[in-house]
Coordinates of C-alpha atoms and ligand atoms in Angstrom, one line a residue:
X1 CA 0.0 0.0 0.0
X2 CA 1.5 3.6 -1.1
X3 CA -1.3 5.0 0.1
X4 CA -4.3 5.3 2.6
X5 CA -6.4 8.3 2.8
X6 CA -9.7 6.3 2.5
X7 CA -11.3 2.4 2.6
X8 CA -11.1 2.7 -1.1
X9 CA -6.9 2.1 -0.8
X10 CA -7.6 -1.1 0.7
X11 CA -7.8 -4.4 -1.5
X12 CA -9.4 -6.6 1.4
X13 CA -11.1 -4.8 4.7
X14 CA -11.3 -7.9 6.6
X15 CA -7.7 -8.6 5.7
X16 CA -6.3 -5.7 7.3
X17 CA -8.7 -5.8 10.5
X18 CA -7.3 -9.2 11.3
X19 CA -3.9 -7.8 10.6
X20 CA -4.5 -5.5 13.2
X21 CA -5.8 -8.0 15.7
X22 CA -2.8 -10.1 14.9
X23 CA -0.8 -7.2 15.9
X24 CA -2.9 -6.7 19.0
X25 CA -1.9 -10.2 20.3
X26 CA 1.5 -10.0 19.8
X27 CA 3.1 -6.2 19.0
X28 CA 6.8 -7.1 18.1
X29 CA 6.6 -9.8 15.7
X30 CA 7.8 -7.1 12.8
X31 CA 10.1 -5.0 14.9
X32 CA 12.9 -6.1 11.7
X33 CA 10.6 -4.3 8.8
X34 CA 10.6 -0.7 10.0
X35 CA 14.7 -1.4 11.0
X36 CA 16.1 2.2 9.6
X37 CA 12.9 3.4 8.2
X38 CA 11.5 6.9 9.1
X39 CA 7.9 7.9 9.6
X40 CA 7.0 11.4 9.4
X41 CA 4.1 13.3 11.4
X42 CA 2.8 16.6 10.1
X43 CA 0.0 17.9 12.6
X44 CA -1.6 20.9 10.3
X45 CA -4.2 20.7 13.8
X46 CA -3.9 19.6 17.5
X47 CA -4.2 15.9 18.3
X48 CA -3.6 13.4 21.2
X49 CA -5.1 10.0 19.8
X50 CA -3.7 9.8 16.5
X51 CA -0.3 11.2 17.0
X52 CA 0.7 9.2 20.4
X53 CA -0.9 5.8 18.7
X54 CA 0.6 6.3 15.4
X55 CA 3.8 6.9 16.6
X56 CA 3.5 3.3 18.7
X57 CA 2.1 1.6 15.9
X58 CA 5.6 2.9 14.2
X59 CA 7.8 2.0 17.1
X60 CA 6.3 -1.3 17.5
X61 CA 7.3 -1.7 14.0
X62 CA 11.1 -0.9 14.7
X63 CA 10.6 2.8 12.9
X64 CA 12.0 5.9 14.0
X65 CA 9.7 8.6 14.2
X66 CA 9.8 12.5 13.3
X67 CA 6.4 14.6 14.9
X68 CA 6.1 17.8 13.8
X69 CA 3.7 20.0 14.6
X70 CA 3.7 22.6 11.7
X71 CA 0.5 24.7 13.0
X72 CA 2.6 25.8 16.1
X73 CA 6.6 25.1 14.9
X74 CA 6.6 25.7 10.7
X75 CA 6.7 27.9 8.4
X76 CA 2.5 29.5 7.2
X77 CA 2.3 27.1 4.3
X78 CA 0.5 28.5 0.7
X79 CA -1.2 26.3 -1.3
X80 CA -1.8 27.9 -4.1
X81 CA 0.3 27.9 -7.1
X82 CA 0.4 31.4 -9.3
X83 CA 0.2 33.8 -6.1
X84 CA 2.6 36.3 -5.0
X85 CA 4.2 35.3 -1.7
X86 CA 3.8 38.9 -0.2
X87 CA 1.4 38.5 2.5
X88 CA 1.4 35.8 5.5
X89 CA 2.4 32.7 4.5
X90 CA 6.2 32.3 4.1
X91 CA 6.5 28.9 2.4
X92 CA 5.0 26.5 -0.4
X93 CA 3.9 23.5 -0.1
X94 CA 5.9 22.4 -3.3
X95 CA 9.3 22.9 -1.5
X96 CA 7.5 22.2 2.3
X97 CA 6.5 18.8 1.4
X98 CA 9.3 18.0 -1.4
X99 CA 11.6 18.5 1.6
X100 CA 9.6 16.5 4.1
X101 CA 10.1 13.6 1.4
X102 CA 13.8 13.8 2.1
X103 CA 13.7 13.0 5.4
X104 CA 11.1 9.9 5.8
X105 CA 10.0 6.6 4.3
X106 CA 6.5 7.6 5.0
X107 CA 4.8 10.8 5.4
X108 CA 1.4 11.1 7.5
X109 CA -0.2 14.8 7.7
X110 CA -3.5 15.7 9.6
X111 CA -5.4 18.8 8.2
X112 CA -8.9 20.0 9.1
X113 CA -11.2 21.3 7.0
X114 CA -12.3 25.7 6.6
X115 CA -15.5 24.4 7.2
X116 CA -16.6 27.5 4.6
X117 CA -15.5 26.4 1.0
X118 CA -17.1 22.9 0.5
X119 CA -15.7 22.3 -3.1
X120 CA -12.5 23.5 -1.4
X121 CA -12.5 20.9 1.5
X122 CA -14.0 18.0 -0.4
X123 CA -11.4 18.8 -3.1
X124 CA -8.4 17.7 -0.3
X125 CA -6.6 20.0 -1.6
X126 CA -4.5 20.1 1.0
X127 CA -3.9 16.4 1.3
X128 CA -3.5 16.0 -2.4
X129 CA -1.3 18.8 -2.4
X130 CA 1.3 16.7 0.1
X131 CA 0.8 13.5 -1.7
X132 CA 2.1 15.4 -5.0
X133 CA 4.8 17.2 -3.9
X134 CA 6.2 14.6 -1.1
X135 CA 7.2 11.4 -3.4
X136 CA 6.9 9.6 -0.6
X137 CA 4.3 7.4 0.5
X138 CA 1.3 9.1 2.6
X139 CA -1.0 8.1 5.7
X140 CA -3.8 10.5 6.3
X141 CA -4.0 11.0 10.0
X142 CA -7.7 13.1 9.5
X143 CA -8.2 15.3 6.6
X144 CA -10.8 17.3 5.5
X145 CA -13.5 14.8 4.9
X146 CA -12.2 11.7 6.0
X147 CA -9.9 9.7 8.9
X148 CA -9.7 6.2 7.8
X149 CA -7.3 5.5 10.8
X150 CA -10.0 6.2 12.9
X151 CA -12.5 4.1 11.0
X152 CA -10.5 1.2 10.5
X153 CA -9.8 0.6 14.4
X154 CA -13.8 1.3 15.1
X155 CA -14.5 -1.9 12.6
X156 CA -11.7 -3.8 14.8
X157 CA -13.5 -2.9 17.5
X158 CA -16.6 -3.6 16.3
X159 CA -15.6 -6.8 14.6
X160 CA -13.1 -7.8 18.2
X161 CA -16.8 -7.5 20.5
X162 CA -19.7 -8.4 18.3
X163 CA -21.7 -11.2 19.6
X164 CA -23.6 -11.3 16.1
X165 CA -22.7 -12.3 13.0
X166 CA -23.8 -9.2 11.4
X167 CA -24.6 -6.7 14.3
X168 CA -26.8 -3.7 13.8
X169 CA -24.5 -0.5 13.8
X170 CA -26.2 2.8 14.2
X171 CA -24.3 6.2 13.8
X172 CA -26.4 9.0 15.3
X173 CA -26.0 12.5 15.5
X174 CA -25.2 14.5 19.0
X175 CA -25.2 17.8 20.2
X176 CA -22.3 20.4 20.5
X177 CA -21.2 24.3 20.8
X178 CA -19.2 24.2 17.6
X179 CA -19.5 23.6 14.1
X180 CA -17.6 20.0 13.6
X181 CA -16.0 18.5 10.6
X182 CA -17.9 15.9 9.1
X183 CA -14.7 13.3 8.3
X184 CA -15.2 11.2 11.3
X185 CA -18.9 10.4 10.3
X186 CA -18.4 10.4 6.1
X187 CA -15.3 7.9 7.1
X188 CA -17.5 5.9 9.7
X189 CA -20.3 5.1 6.9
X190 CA -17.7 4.8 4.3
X191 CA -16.1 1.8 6.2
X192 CA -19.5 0.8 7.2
X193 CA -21.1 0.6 3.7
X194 CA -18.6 -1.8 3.1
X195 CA -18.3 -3.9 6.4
X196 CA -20.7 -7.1 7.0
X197 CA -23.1 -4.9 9.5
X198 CA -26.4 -3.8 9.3
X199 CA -26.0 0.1 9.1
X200 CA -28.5 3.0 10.1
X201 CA -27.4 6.9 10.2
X202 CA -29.7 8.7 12.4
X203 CA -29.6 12.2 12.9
X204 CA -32.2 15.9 12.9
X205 CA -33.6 17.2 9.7
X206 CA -30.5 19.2 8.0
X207 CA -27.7 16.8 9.1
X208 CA -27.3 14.7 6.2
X209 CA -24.1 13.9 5.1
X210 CA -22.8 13.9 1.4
X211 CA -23.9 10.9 -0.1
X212 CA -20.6 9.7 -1.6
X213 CA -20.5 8.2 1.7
X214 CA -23.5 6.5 2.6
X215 CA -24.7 4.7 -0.1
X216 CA -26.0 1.4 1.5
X217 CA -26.8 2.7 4.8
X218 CA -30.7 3.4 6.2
X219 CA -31.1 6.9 7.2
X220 CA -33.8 8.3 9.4
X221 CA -34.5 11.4 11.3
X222 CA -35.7 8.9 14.8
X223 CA -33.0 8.2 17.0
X224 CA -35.3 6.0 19.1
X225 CA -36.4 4.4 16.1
X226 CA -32.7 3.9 15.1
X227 CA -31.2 2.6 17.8
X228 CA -33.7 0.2 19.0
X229 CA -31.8 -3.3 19.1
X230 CA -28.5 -1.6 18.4
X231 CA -26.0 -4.2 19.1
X232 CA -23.1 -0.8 19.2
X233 CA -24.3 2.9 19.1
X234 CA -21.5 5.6 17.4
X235 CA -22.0 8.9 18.6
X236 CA -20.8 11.9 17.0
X237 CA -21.4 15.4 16.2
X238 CA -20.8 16.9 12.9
X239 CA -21.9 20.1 10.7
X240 CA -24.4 20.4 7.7
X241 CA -23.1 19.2 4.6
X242 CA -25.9 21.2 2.9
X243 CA -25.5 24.5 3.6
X244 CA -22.0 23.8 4.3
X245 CA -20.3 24.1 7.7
X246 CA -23.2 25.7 9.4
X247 CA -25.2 24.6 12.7
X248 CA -29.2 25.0 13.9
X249 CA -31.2 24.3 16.9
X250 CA -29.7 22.7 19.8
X251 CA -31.3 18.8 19.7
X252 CA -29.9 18.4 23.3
X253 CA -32.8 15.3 23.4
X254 CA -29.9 14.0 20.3
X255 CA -27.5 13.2 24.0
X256 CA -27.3 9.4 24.1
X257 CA -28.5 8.7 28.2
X258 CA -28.7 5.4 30.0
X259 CA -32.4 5.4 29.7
X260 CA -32.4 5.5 25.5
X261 CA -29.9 3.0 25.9
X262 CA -32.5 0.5 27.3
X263 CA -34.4 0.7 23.7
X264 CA -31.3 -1.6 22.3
X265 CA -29.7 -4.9 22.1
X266 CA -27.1 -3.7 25.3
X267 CA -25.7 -1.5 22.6
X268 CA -21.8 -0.7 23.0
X269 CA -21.2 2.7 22.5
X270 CA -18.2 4.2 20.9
X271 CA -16.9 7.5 19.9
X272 CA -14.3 8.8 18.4
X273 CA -12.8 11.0 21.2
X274 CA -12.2 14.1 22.4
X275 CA -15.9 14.2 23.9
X276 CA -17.5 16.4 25.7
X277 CA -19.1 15.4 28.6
X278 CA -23.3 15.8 29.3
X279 CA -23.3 17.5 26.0
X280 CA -22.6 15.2 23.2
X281 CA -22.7 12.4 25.0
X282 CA -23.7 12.0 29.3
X283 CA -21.3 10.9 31.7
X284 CA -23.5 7.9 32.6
X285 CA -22.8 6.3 29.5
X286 CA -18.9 7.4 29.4
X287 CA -18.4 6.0 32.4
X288 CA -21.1 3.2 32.4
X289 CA -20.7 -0.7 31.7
X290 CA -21.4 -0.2 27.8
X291 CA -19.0 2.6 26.9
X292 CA -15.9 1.1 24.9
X293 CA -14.5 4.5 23.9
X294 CA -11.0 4.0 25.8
X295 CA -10.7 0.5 24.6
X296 CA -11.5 2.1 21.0
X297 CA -8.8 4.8 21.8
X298 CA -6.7 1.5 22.1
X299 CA -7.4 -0.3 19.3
X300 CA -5.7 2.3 17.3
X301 CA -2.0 1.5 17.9
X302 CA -3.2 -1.7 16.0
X303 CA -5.4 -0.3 13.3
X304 CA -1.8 1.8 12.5
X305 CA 0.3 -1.1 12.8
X306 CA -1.8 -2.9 10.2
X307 CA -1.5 0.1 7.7
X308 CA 2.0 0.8 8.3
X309 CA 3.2 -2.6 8.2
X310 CA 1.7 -3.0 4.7
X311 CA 3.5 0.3 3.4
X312 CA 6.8 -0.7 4.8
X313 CA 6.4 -4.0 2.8
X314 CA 5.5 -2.1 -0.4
X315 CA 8.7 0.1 0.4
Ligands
LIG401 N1 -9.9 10.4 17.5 C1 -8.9 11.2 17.2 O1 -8.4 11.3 16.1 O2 -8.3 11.8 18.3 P1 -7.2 13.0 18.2 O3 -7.9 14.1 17.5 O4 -6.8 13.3 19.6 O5 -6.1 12.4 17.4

């Protein structure tokens, strides 16, 4: 694999989940592969999860590993070609990330989205931009409409504690204060749509995500409806798609509480993390029998392993 920005770079899903589970039982059976071998990570935007299990998932591998985080430490990047350099930014991305493919074997680079320009963000401009210029290969650690990391250890997860063969999987919507990217949920139903699951997205009138992304999935507007015999619940916030970035009405009845849990199978819950407590999602359930989120957390050192491992062998 040269490259993995979405489920679509993988040749077989179930392949690499049980990669990662292999990795999961025993972490240094590859430590030889990533001998000598650097991996670069570019934080465009902040991040505890996916740099600290990325970088394990790389060590575990016997790679050395360069963090940068270039929001806070580089140069202001410019993207665009034609422009004259005379105003904030200082350097382009032609010569930032023809550089950065200098100095690793593999490059990974997380970068939000505006949030204002949708043909812009759903473009990845900027994480096309580093895949050109790099010529190395690329992990995307969260762009702007996707974060297949993520996604990949929630199906390990999923597929690590279902007690069905094909469990019901609902994604539903939750409340927040700020307008959120939509690449954890776009990602979630991309790897969903083409995972052995049954698959509902609920969430309120004006939510629905581009449909790119969740062809195959049942989509309602009931959250009781939807989660009723959930076998795993995955909460999330996330902005309008249509019109793009914005937020309206507060839905706090969309908070997932021990009492809408009883409407399912003794659903699991996951999310994503960071979460914010009694708002998107009550500390009854966080810190309830049902919640998997820090075992999901977990689960990403593997889901990483299994990616990188398959770069380093197409290296
Ligand atoms: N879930 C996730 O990507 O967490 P971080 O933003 O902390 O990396």
């Amino acid at each position: 694999m040269k490259l993995f920005s979405s489920v679509n770079d993988v040749t077989d899903i179930n392949q690499l989940v049980n990669e990662a589970l292999l990795h999961k039982q025993n972490p240094y059976a590859h430590q030889q592969l990533g001998k000598n071998r650097i991996l670069g990570l570019i934080f465009l935007n902040p991040s505890l999860r996916t740099r600290l299990s990325t970088q394990k998932a790389a060590l575990n591998l016997g790679m050395n590993v360069i963090v940068m985080n270039m929001d806070k430490e580089g140069w202001a990047l410019e993207f665009n070609d034609g422009v004259v350099m005379n105003g904030t930014t200082v350097e382009h991305i032609r010569e930032a990330a023809g550089v950065m493919g200098q100095y690793v074997d593999i490059l990974g680079v997380r970068s939000f989205p505006g949030l204002v320009d949708r043909e812009k963000d759903y473009s990845e401009e900027i994480f096309n931009k580093f895949v050109e210029f790099c010529g190395v290969p690329m992990v995307s650690l969260e762009s702007a409409t996707r974060h297949p990391l993520q996604s990949l250890a929630d199906l390990v997860t999923i597929h690590e504690l279902k007690t069905t063969a094909r469990p019901k999987v609902v994604l539903t919507w939750a409340p927040h204060v700020k307008a959120l990217p939509q690449a954890v949920p776009n990602s979630f139903a991309e790897w969903m749509c083409k995972a052995d699951v049954q698959f509902v997205i609920a969430h309120p009138e004006g939510y629905a995500l581009c449909d790119d992304f969740t062809g195959g999935a049942t989509i309602t507007h009931n959250q009781d409806e939807a989660i009723n015999g959930a076998d795993f619940i995955y909460v999330k916030n996330w902005s309008a798609y249509e019109p793009y970035g914005k937020v309206f009405g507060e839905h706090n009845d969309w908070m997932l509480t021990n009492q809408k849990l009883t409407l399912t199978n003794n659903a699991k819950v996951m999310h994503c993390l960071p979460v914010r407590r009694n708002l998107e999602l009550s500390a009854e359930v966080l810190d309830g029998p049902n919640s998997l989120v820090v075992h999901e957390a977990g689960n990403r050192v593997w889901a990483a392993q299994a990616v990188l491992k398959q770069m380093l062998q197409a290296l």
